PDB file of C-alpha atoms in Angstrom:
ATOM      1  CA  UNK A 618     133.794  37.592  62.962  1.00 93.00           C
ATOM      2  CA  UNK A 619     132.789  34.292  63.683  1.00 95.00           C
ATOM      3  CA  UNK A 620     131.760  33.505  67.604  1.00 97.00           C
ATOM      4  CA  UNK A 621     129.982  30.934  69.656  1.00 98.00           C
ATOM      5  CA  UNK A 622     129.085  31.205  72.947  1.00 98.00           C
ATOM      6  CA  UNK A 623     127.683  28.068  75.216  1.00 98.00           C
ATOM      7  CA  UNK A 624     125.727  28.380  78.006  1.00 97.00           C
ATOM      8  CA  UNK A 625     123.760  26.391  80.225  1.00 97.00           C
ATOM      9  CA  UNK A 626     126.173  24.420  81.881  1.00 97.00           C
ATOM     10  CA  UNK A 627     126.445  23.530  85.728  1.00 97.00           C
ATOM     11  CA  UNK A 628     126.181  20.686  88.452  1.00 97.00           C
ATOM     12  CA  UNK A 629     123.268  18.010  88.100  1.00 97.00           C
ATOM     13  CA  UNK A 630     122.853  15.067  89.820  1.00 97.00           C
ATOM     14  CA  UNK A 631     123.032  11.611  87.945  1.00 97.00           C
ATOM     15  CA  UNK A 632     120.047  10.576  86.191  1.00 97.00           C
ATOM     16  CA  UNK A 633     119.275  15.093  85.902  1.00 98.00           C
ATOM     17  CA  UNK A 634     118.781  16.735  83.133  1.00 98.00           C
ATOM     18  CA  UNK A 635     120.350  19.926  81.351  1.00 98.00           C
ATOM     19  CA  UNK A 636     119.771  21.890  78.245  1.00 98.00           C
ATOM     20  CA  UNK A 637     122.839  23.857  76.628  1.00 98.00           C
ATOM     21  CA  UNK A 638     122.488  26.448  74.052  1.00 98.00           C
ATOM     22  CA  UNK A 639     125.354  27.521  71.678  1.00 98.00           C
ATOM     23  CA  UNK A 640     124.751  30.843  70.298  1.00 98.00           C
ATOM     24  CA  UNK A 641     125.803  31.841  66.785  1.00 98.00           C
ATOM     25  CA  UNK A 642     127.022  35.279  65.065  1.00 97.00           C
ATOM     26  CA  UNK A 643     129.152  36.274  62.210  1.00 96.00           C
ATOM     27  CA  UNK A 644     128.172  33.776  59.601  1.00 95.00           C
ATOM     28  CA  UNK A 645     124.906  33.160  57.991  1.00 95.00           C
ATOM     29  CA  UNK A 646     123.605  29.908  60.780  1.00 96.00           C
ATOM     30  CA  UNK A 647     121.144  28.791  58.965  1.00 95.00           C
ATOM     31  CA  UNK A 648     123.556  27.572  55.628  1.00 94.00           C
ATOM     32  CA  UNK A 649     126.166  25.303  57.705  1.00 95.00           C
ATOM     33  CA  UNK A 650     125.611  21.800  60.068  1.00 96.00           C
ATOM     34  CA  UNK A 651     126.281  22.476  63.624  1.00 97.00           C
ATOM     35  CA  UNK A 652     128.163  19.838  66.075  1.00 98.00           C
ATOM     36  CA  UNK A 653     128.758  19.695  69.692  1.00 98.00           C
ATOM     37  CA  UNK A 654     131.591  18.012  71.581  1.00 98.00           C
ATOM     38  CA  UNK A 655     132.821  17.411  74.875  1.00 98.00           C
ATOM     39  CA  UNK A 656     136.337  16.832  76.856  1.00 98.00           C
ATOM     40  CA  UNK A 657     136.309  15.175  79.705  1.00 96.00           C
ATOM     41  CA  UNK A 658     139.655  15.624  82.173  1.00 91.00           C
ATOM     42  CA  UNK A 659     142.516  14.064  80.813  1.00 93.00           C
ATOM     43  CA  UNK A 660     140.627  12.675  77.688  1.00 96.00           C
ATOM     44  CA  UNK A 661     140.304  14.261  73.828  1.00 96.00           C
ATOM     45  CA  UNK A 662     137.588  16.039  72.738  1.00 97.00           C
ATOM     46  CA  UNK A 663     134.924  13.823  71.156  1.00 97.00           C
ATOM     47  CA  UNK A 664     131.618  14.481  69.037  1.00 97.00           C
ATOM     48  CA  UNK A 665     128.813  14.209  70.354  1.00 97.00           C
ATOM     49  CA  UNK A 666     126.272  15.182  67.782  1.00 98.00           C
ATOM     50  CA  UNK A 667     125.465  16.849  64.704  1.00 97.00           C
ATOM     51  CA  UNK A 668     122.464  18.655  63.231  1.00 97.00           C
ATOM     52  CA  UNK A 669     122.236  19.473  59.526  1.00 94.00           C
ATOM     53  CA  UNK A 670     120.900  22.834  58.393  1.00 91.00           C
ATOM     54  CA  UNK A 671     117.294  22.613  58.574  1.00 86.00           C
ATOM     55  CA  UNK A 672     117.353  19.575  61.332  1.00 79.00           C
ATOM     56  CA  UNK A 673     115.975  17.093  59.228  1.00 83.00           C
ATOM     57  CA  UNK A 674     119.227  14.489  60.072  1.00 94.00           C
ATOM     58  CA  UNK A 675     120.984  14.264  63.232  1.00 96.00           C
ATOM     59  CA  UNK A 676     123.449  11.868  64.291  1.00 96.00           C
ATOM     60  CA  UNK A 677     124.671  11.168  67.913  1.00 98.00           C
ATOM     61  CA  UNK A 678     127.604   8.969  69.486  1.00 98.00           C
ATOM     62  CA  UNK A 679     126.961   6.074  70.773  1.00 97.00           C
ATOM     63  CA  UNK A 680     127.417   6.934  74.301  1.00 96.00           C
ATOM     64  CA  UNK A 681     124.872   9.187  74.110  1.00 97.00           C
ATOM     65  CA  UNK A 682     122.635   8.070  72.058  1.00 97.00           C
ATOM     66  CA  UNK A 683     118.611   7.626  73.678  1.00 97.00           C
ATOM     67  CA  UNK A 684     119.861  10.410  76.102  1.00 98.00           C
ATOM     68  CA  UNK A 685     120.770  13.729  74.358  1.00 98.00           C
ATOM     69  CA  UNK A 686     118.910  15.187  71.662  1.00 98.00           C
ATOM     70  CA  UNK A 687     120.198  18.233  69.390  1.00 97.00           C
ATOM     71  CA  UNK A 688     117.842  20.808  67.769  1.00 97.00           C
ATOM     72  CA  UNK A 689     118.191  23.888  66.377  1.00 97.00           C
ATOM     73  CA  UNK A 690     116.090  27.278  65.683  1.00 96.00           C
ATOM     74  CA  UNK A 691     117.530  29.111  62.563  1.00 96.00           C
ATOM     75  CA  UNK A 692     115.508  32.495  63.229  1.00 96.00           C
ATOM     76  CA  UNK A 693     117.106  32.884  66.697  1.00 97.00           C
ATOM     77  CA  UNK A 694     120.465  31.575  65.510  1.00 97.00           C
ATOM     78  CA  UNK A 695     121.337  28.886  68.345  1.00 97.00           C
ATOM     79  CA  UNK A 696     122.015  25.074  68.601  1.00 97.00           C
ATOM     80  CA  UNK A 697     120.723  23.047  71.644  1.00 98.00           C
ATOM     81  CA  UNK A 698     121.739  20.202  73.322  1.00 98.00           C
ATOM     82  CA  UNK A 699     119.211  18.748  75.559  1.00 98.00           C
ATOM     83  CA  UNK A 700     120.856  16.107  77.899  1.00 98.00           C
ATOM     84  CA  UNK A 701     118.226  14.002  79.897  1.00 98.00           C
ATOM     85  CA  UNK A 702     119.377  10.595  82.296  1.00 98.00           C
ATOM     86  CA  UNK A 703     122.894  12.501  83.150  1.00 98.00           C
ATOM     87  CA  UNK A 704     125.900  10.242  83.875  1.00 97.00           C
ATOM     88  CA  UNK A 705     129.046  11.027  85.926  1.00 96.00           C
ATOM     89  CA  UNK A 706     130.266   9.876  82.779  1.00 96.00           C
ATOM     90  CA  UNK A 707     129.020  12.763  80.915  1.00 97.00           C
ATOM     91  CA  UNK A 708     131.240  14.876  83.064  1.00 97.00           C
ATOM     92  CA  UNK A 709     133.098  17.202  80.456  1.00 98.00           C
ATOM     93  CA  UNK A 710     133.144  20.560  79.029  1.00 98.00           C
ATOM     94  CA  UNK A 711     130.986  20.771  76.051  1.00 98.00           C
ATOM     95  CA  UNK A 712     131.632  23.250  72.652  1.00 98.00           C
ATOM     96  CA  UNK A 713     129.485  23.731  69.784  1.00 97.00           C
ATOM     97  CA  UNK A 714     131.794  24.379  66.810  1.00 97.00           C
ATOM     98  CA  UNK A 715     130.658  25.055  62.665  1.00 97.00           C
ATOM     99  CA  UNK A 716     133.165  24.157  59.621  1.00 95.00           C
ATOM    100  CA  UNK A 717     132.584  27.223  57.683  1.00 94.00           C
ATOM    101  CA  UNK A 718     134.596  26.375  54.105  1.00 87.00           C
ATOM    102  CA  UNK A 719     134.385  25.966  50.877  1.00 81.00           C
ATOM    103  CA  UNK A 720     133.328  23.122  48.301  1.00 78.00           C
ATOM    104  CA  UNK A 721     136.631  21.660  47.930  1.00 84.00           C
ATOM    105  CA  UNK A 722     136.606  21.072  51.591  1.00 78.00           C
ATOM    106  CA  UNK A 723     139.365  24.093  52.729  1.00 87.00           C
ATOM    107  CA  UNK A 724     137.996  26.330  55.613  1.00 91.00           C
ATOM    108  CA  UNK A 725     137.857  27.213  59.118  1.00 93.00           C
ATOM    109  CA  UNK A 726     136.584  25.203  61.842  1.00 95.00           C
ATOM    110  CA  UNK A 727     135.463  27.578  64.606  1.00 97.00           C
ATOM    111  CA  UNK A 728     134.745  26.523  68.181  1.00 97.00           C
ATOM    112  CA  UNK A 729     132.686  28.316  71.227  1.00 96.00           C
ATOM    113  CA  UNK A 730     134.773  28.938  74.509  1.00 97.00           C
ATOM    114  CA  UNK A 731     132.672  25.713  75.961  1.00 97.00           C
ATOM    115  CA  UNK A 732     130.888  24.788  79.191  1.00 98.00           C
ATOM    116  CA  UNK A 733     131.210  22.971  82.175  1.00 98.00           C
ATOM    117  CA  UNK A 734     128.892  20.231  83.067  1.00 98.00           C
ATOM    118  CA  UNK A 735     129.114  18.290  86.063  1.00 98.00           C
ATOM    119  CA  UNK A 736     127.361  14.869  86.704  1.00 97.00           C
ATOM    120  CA  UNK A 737     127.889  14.131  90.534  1.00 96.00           C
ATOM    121  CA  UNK A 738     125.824  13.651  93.894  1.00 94.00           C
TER     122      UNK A 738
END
């Protein structure tokens, strides 16, 4: 079955720097984009960024755009989200998910149990 687990959350003071890693089992990682997202309290989950298969496109919200970089490494199966210049802002709990479907568009998005990150002094 399909799972993702995050890791690498915790507390960081503004302007830090944390790196989380989503690892990836039960589908074949390397053929699907991966996307993380983040909730803040009392707010919706939101996308953050996306890496395509091999990492040659990414795209990033706005709000973190300059700050966060994704990557990927296909032979260990796990997405990364390096977040540098930390805002209270970025306060949330952050999930990697994968849309695992067919070419009509049906399927199954899948998300990771997510992890805390904290921006405060």
């Amino acid at each position: 079955q399909v799972q993702l687990v995050e890791s690498g959350g915790g507390l960081v003071q503004p302007g830090g720097s944390l790196r989380l890693s989503c690892a990836a089992s039960g589908f074949i990682f390397s053929r699907y984009p991966m996307s993380w997202y983040r909730q803040a309290p009392g707010k919706e989950r939101a996308f953050i960024a996306r890496i395509t298969i091999f990492g040659g496109m990414t795209n990033y919200a706005d709000s973190v755009k300059g700050r966060f970089t994704i990557s990927r490494d296909n032979a260990k199966n796990t997405v990364s989200l390096q977040m540098n210049t930390l805002k209270p802002e970025d306060t949330a709990v952050y999930y990697c998910n994968v849309f695992i479907g067919d070419s009509s568009g049906r399927g199954t998005l899948y998300w990771g149990q997510g992890t805390q990150v904290t921006v405060s002094s």
